[in-house]
Coordinates of C-alpha atoms in Angstrom, one line a residue:
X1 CA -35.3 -57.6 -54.6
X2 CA -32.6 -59.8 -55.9
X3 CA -29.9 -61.6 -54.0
X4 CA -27.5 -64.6 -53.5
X5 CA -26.2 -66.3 -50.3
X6 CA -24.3 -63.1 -49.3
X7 CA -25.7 -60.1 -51.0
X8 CA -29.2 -58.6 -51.6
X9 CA -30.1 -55.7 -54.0
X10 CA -33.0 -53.4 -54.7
X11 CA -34.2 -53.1 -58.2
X12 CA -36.2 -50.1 -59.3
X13 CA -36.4 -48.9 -56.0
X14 CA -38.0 -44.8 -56.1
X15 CA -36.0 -42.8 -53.0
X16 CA -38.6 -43.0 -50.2
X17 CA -38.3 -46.8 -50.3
X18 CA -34.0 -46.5 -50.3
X19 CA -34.5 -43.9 -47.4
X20 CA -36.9 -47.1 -45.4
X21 CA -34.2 -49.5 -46.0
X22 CA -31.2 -47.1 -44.9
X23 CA -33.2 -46.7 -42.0
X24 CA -33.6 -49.8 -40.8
X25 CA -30.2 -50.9 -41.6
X26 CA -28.7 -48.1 -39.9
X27 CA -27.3 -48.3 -36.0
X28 CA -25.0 -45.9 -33.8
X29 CA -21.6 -46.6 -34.3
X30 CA -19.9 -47.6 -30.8
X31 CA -18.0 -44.9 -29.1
X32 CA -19.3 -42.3 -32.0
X33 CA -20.2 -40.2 -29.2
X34 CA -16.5 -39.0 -28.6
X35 CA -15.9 -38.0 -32.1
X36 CA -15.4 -33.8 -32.8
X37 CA -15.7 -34.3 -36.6
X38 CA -19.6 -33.7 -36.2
X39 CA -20.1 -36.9 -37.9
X40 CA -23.9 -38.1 -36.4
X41 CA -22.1 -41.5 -35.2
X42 CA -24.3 -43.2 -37.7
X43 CA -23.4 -46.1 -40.4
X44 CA -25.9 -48.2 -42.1
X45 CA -25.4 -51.5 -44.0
X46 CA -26.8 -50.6 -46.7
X47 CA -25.2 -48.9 -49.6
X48 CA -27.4 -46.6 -51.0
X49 CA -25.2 -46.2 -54.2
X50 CA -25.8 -49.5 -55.6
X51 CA -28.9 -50.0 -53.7
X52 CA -27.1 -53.6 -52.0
X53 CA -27.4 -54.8 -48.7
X54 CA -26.3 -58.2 -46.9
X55 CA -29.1 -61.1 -47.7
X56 CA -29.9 -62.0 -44.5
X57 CA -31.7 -58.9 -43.5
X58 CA -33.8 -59.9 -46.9
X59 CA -37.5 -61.4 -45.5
X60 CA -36.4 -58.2 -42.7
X61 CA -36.5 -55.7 -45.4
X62 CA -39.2 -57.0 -47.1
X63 CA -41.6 -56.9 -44.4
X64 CA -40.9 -53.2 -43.8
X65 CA -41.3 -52.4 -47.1
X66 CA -44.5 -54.1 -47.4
X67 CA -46.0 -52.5 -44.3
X68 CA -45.1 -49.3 -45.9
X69 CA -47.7 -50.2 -49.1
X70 CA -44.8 -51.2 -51.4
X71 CA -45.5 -54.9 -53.4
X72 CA -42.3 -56.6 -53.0
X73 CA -40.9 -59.5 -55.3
X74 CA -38.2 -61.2 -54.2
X75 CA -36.5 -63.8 -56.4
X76 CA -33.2 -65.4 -55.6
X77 CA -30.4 -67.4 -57.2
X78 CA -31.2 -71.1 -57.2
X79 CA -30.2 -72.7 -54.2
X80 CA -28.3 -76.1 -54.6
X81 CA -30.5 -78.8 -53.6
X82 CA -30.0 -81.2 -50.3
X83 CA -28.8 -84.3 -50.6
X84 CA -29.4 -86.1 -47.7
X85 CA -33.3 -87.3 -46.8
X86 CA -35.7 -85.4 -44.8
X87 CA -35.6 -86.3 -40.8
X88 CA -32.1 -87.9 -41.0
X89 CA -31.0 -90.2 -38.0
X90 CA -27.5 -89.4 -36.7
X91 CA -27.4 -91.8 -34.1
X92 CA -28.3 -94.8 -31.9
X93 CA -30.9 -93.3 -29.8
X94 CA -34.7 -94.2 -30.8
X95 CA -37.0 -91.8 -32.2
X96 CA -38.4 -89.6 -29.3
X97 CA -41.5 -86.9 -30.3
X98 CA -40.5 -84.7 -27.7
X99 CA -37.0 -83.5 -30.1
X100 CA -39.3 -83.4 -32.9
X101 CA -38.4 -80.3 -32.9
X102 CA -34.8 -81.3 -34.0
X103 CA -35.8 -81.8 -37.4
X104 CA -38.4 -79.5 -37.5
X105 CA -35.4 -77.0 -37.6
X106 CA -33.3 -78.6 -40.3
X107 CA -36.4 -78.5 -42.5
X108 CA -36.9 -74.8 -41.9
X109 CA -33.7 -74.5 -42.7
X110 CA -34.0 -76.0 -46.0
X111 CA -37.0 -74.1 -46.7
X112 CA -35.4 -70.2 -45.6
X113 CA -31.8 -71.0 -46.7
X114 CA -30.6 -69.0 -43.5
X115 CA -32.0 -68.5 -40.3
X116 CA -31.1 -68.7 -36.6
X117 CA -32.3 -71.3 -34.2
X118 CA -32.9 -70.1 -31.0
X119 CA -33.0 -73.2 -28.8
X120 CA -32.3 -72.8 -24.9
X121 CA -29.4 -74.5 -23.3
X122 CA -29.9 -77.8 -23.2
X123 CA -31.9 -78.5 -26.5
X124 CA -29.5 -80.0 -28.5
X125 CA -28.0 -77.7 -30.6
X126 CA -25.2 -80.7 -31.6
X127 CA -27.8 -82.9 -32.7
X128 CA -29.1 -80.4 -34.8
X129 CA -25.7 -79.7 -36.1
X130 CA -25.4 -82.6 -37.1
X131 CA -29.2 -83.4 -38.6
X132 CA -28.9 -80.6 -40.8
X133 CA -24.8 -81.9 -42.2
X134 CA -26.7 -85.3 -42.8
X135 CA -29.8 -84.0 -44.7
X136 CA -27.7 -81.1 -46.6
X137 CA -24.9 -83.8 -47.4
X138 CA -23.0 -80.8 -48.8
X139 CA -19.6 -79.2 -47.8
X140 CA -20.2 -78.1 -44.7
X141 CA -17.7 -75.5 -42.1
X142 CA -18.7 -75.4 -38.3
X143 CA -17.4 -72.0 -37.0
X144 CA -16.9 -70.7 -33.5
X145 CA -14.9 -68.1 -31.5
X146 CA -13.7 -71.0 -29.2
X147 CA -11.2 -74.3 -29.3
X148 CA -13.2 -75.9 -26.9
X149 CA -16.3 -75.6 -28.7
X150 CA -14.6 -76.4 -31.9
X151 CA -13.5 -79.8 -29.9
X152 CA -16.6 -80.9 -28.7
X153 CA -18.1 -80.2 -31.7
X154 CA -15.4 -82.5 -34.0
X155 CA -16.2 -85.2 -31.4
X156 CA -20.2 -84.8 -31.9
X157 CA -19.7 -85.0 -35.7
X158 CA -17.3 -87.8 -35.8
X159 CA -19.5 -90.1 -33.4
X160 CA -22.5 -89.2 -35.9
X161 CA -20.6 -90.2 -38.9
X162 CA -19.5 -93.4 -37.2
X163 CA -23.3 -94.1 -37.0
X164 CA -24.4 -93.2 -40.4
X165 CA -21.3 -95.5 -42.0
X166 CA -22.5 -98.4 -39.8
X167 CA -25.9 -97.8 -41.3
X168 CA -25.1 -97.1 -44.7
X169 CA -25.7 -93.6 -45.2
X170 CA -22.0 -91.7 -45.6
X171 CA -20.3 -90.4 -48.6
X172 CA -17.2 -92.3 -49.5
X173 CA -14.6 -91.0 -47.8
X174 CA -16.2 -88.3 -45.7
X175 CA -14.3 -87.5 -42.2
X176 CA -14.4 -84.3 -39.5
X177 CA -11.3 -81.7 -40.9
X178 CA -10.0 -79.2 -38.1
X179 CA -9.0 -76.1 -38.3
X180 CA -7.8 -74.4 -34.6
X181 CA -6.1 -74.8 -32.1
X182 CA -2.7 -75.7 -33.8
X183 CA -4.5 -78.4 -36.2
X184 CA -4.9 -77.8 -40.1
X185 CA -6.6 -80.7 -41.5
X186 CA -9.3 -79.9 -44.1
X187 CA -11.8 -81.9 -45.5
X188 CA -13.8 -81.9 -48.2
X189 CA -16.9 -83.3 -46.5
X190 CA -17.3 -81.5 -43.2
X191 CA -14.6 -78.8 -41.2
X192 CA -14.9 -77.3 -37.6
X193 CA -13.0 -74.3 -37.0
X194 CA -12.1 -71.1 -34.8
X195 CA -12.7 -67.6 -36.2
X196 CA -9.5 -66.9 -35.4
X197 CA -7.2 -69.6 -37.2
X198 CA -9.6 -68.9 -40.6
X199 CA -8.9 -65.4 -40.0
X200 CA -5.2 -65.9 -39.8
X201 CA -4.9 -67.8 -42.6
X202 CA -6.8 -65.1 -45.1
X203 CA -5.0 -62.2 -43.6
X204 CA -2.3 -60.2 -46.4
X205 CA 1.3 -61.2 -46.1
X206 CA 3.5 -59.1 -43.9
X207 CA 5.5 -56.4 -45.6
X208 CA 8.7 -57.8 -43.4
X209 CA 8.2 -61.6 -44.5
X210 CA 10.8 -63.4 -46.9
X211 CA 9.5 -64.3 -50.3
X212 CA 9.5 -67.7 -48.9
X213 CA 7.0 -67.4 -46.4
X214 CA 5.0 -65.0 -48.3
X215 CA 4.9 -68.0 -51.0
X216 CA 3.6 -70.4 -48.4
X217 CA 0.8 -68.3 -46.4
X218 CA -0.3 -67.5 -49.9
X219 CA -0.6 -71.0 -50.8
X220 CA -2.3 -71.6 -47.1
X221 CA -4.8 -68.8 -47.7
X222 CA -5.5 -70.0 -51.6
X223 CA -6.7 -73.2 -49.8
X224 CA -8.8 -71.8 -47.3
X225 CA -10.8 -69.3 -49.9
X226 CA -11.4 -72.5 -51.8
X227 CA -12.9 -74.1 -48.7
X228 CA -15.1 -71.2 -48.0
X229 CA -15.8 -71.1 -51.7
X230 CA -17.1 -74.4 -51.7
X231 CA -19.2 -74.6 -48.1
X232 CA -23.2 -75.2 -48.9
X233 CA -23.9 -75.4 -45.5
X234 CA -22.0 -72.6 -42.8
X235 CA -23.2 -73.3 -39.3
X236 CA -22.3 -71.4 -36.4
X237 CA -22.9 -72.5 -32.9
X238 CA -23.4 -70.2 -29.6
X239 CA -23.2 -67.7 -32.6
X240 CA -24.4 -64.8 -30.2
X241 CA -20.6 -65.0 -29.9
X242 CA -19.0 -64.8 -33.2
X243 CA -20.7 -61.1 -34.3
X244 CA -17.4 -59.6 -34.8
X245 CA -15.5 -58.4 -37.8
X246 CA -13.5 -61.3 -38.6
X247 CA -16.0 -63.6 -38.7
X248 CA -18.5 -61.5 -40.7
X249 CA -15.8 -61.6 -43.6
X250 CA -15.4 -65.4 -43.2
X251 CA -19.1 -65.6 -43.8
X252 CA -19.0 -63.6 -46.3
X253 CA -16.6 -65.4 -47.9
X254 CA -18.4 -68.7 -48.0
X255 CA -20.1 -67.2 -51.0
X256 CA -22.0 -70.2 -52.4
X257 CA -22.8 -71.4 -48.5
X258 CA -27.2 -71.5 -49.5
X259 CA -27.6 -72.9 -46.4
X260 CA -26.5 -70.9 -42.9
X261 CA -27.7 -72.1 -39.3
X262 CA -26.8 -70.0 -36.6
X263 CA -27.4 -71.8 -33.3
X264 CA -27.5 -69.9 -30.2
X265 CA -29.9 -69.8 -27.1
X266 CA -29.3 -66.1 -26.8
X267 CA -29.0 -63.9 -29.9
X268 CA -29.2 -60.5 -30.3
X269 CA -28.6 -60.2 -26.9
X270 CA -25.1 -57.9 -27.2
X271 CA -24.9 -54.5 -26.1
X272 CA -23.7 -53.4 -29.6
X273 CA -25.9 -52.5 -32.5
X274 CA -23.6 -53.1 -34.9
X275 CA -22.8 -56.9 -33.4
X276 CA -26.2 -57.7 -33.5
X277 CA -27.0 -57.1 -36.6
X278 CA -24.0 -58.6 -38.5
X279 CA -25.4 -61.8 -36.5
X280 CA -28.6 -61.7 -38.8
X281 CA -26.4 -60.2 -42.2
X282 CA -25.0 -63.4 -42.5
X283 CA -27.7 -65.8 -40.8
X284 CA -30.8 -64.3 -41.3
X285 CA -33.6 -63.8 -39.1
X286 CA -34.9 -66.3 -36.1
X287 CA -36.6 -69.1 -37.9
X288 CA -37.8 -70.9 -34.8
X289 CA -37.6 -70.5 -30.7
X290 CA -37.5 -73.5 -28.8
X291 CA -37.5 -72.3 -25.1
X292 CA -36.8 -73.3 -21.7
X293 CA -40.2 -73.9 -20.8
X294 CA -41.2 -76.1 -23.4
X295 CA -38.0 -78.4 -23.0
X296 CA -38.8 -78.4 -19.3
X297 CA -42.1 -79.6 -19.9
X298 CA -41.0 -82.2 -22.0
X299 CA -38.7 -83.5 -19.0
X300 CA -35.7 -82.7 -21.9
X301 CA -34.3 -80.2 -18.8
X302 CA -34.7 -80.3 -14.8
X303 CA -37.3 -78.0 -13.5
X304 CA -35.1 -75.4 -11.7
X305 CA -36.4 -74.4 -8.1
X306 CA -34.5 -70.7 -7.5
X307 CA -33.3 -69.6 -3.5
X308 CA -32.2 -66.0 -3.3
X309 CA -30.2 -65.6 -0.5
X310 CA -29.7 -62.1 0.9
X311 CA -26.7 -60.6 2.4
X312 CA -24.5 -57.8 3.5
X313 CA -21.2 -57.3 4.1
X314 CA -17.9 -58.5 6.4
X315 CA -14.6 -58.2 5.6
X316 CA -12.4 -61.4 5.1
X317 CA -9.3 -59.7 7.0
X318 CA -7.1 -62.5 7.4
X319 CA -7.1 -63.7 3.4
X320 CA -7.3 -60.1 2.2
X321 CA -4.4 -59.4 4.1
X322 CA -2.5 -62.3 2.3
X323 CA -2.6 -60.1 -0.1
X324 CA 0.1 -57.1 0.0
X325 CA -1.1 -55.9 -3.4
X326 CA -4.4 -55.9 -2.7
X327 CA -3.9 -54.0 1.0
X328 CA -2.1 -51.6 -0.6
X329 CA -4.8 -50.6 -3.3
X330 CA -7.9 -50.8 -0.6
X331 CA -6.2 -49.5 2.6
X332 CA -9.6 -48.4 3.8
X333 CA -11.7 -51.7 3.3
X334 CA -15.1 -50.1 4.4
X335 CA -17.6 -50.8 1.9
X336 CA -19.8 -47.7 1.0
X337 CA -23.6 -48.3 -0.9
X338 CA -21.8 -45.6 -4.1
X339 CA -18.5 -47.1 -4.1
X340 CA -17.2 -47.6 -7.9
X341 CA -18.1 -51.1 -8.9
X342 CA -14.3 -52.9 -9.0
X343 CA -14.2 -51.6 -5.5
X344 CA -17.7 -53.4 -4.3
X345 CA -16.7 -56.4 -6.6
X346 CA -13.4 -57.0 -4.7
X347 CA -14.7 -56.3 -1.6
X348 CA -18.4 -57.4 -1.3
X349 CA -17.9 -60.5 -3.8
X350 CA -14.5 -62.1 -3.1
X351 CA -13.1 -60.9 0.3
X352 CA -16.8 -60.8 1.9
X353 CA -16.6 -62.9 4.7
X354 CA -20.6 -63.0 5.4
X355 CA -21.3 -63.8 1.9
X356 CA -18.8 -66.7 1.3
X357 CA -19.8 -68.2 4.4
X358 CA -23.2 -68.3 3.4
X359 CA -22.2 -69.9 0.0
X360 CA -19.7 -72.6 1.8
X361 CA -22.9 -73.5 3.8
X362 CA -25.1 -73.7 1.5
X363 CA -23.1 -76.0 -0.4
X364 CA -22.5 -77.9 3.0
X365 CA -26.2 -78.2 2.9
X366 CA -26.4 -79.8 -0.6
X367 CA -24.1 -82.3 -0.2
X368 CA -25.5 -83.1 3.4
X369 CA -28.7 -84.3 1.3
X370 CA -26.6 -86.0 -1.2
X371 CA -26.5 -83.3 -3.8
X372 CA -23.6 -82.9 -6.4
X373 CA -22.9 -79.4 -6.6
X374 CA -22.0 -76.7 -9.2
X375 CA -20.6 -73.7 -8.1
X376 CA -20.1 -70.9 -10.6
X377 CA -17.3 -68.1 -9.8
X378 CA -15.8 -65.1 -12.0
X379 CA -12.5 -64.6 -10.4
X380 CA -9.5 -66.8 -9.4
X381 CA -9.0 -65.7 -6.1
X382 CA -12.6 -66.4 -4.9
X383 CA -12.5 -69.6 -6.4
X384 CA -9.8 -70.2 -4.2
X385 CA -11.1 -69.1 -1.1
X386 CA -14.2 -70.9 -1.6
X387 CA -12.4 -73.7 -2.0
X388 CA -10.0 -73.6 0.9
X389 CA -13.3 -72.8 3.5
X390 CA -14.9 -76.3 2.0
X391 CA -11.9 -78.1 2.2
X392 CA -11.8 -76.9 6.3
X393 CA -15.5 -78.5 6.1
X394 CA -14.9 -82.0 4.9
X395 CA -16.6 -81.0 1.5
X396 CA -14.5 -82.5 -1.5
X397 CA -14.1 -79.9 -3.7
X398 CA -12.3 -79.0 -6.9
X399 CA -11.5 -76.1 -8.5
X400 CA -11.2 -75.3 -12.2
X401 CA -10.5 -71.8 -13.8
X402 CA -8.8 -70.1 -17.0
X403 CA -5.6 -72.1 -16.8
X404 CA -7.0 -75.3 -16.6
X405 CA -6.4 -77.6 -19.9
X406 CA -8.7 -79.4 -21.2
X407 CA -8.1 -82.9 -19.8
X408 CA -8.1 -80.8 -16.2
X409 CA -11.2 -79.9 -17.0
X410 CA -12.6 -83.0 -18.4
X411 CA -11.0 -85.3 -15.1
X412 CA -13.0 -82.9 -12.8
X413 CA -16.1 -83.0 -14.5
X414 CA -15.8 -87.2 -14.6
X415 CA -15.2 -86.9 -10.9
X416 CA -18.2 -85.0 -10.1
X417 CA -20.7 -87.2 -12.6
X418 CA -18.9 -90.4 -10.3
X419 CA -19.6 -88.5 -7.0
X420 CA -15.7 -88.4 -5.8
X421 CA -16.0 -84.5 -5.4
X422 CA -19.5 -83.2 -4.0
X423 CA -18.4 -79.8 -5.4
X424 CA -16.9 -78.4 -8.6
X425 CA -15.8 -74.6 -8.9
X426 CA -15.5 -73.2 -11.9
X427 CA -15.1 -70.0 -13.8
X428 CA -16.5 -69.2 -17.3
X429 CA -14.4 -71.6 -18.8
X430 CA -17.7 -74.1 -18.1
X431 CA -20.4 -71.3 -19.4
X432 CA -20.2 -73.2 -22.9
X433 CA -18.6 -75.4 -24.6
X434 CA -18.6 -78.3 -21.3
X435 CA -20.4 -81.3 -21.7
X436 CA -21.6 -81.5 -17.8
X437 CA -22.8 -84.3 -16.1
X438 CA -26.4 -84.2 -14.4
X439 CA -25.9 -81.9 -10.8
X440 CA -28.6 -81.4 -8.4
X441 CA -27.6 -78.0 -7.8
X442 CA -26.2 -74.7 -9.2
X443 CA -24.7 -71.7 -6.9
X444 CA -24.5 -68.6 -8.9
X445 CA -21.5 -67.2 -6.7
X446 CA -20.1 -64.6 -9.2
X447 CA -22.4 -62.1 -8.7
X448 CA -22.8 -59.9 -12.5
X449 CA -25.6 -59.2 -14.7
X450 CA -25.3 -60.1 -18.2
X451 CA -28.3 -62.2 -19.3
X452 CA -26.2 -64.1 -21.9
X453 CA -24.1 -65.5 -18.8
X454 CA -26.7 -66.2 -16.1
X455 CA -28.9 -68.5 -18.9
X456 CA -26.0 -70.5 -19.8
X457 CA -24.6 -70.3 -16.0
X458 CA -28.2 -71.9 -15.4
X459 CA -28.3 -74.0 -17.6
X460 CA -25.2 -75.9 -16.4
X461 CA -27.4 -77.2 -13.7
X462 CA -30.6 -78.5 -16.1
X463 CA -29.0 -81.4 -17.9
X464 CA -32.1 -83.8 -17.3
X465 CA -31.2 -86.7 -14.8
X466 CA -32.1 -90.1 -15.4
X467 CA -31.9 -92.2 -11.8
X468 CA -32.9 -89.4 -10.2
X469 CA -35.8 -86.5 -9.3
X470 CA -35.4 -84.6 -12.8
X471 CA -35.2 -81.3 -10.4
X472 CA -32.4 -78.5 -9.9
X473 CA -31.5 -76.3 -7.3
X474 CA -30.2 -72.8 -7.9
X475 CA -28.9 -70.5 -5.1
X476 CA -28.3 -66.7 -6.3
X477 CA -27.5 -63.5 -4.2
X478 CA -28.8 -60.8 -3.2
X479 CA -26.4 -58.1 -2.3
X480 CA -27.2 -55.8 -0.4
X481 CA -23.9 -53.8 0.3
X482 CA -23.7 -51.6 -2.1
X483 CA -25.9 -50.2 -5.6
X484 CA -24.2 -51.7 -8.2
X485 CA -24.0 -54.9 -6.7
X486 CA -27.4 -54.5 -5.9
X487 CA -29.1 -53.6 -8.9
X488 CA -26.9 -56.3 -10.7
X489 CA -28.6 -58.8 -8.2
X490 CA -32.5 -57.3 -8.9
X491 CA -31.6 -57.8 -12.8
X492 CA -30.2 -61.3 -12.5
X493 CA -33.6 -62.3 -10.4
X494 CA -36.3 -60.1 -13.0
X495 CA -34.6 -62.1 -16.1
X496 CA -35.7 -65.6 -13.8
X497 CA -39.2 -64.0 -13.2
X498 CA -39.3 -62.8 -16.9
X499 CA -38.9 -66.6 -18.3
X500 CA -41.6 -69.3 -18.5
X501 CA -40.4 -72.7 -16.7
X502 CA -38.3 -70.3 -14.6
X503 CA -40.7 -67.8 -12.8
X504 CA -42.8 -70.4 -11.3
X505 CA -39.7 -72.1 -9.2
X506 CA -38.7 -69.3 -7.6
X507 CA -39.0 -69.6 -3.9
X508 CA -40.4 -67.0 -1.4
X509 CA -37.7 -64.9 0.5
X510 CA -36.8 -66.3 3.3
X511 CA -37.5 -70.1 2.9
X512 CA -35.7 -73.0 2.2
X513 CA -35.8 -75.6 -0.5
X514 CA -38.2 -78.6 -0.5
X515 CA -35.6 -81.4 -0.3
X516 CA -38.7 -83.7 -0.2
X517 CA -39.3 -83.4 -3.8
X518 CA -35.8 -85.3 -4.1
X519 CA -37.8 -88.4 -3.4
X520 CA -40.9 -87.9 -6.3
X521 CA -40.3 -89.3 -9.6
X522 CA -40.4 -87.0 -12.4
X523 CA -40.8 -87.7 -16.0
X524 CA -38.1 -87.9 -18.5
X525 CA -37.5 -87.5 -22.1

């Protein structure tokens, strides 16, 4: 096999071995099933005219070939060389053995060209961002599907160049370009940048556009495919995210980028085929797992204690009511075990009376032993009525959803880090891409079942404390009103029991937290 930083290719391969690689690089093409054509709702990634195939299923392909008793040579184009120095220190904080593991990835990096780096919520992955820009000292693009992300992320790199010019370690002139959100500003040293904007930017002019702007998105996109063209190093953070077509073409475009780091606690982890496997096209296979029981070991995260509280249902009259809309659509409001599931969400989530009492008190309980708490919604409207039953309790509370801008956000989170709210509600807007303060406790209110979600809904809660028991408590549901509810609740609880440094905190049903334990002192990183 031969290949560059985008593209692989078989050389004097005989048909059995092009039939084992179309194989493998073949998946079921999503909603294929409703096609009359009598098409067999396959595609495959590999091209089986010019025997080519992206380079980061490469070491994939060559171990499949090998355990079918083919010898496989693989020799590449060159890779440019790093410039920075091996173990690279991006800021003030003193060497620490337990992140060792931080540079341990950048050096893997260097040595497979493209990998993923599957490191739990929690590890770091910014640090690592920014260990492997200092010891590649190349060009260097940050993608993500997200301006919020893309923010953080532009703050993490300029604080890190900050350090390295006070220490004497920065290319002349080298300073964090963005490219999102309604900011263009490129550099040639390091960019961060949505999907979306890059994908804007190298789309073909519209047929209806004057000659003038034709001239000037043509210029625009000129400028961006130079970019690309010149990126050694393409990282992309919570890249389980960013498997879709537009960014597969960005990635391919960064033709010379030797060097791509996907960072993600959870990948390969989308329903789609297809999605999952552009992820390792364009990144390459895992290149090391750094997981939640090791970094809660290490003291890097709190060691999660999980309450599973069960419960039934009773209708919230009064606020469903307050709702004409919603008493139209549901003039029954009997909840059956088969109902369809937006019927049992609406119902037996956000109007159930037995169940959002049992959350309010539990968070009552929290703050009762001096507990900041996180509580983790989908919808608006239970947000809201979550937050109006604590506000009737004395609990401060604040509640932050899809709307929210980003200083909203950010003044809530300071408020709960200074204790002037005991309880923050928020919606996925803080599943990633928040830097949260150390809580002592996470309530996992919006029922659901994707694993993706519940780790980084977790996670929220394991930021390691430092004046404080290094411990977490999670609260999650069990609902036992109706199937799908219920057998979203029974997968939310097997992925805790099916993870190391989760399973073993996970209380027996029916008792209640050890609040004692708020009084040892643990170990921190």
């Amino acid at each position: 096999m031969i290949r560059n930083a985008v593209t692989a290719q078989l050389v004097n391969a005989d048909r059995d071995a092009k039939q084992i690689v179309q194989k493998a690089l073949s998946y079921v093409v999503e909603g294929a099933k409703y096609s009359s054509t009598g098409w067999d709702g396959t595609s495959t990634f590999f091209d089986w005219g010019t025997c080519k195939f992206p380079a980061g299923f490469t070491n994939a392909i060559a171990t499949r070939l090998k355990k079918s008793g083919y010898k496989v040579i693989t020799k590449r184009k060159e890779m440019v060389k790093p410039l920075g120095k091996p173990n690279p220190v991006v800021n003030a904080f003193p060497p620490n053995p337990f992140y060792a593991y931080q540079d341990l990835t950048v050096e893997r990096l260097v040595e497979m060209g493209g990998m993923v780096a599957q490191v739990a919520t929690g590890g770091g992955k910014s640090v690592i961002a920014c260990k492997a820009l200092a010891r590649i000292n190349r060009q260097t693009l940050f993608i993500t599907t997200r301006g919020v992300l893309m923010h953080q992320m532009a703050g993490n790199f300029e604080k890190s160049l900050e350090y390295r010019k006070s220490i004497g370690e920065l290319p002349a002139g080298a300073f964090v370009g963005i490219l999102g959100d309604g900011e263009f500003t490129m550099s040639k040293y390091v960019n961060v940048a949505t999907v979306q904007t890059l994908a804007k930017a190298l789309e073909d002019p519209k047929a209806d556009w004057d000659s003038a702007k034709k001239k000037k998105h043509l210029a625009k996109r000129k400028v961006v495919l130079d970019m690309l063209e010149r990126t050694s190093l393409l990282i992309l953070e919570e890249a389980h995210e960013s498997s879709g077509g537009q960014f597969y073409a960005i990635a391919n475009a960064c033709k010379n980028a030797d060097y791509r780091l996907a960072l993600t606690a959870t990948p390969f982890m989308k329903d789609s085929a297809e999605a999952n496997m552009r992820l390792m096209a364009v990144s390459g296979s895992i290149g090391i797992k750094v997981t939640e029981e090791f970094l809660i070991n290490a003291g890097i995260l709190a060691r999660p204690y999980f309450k599973y509280i069960e419960c039934t249902h009773l209708h919230d009259r009064e606020r469903f009511d307050a709702k004409p809309e919603l008493a139209k659509k549901y003039p029954n409001t009997n909840l059956s075990w088969g109902a369809p599931y937006q019927r049992a969400y609406t119902l037996g989530v956000t109007y159930n009376f037995q169940r959002n009492r049992l959350i309010v008190a539990q968070a009552k309980e929290f703050k009762d032993y001096g507990l900041s708490t996180m509580l983790l919604i989908k919808h608006k409207d239970h947000g809201r009525i979550l937050s109006e039953m604590m506000s009737a309790l004395g609990i401060k509370v604040e509640f932050i959803f899809g709307d929210s801008n980003q200083s909203k956000r950010e003044a809530a989170l300071k408020k709960l880090a200074t204790r002037k709210i005991d309880v923050l509600i928020g919606s996925t807007i803080l599943d990633v891409g928040v830097d949260v303060p150390a809580v002592g406790a996470v309530i996992l209110a919006g029922s659901g079942k994707a694993e993706v979600e519940l780790r980084q809904r977790i996670g929220r809660g394991l930021r390691a404390k430092k004046d404080a028991a290094n411990i977490c408590f999670v609260v999650d549901f069990i609902d036992k009103c109706n199937k799908h509810l219920y057998k979203h609740s029974e997968e939310r609880r097997a992925i805790v029991h099916s993870t190391k440094g989760f399973a073993e905190g996970i209380l027996p049903q029916g008792t209640n937290f050890d609040y004692s334990l708020l009084k040892q002192s643990h170990k921190v990183a």
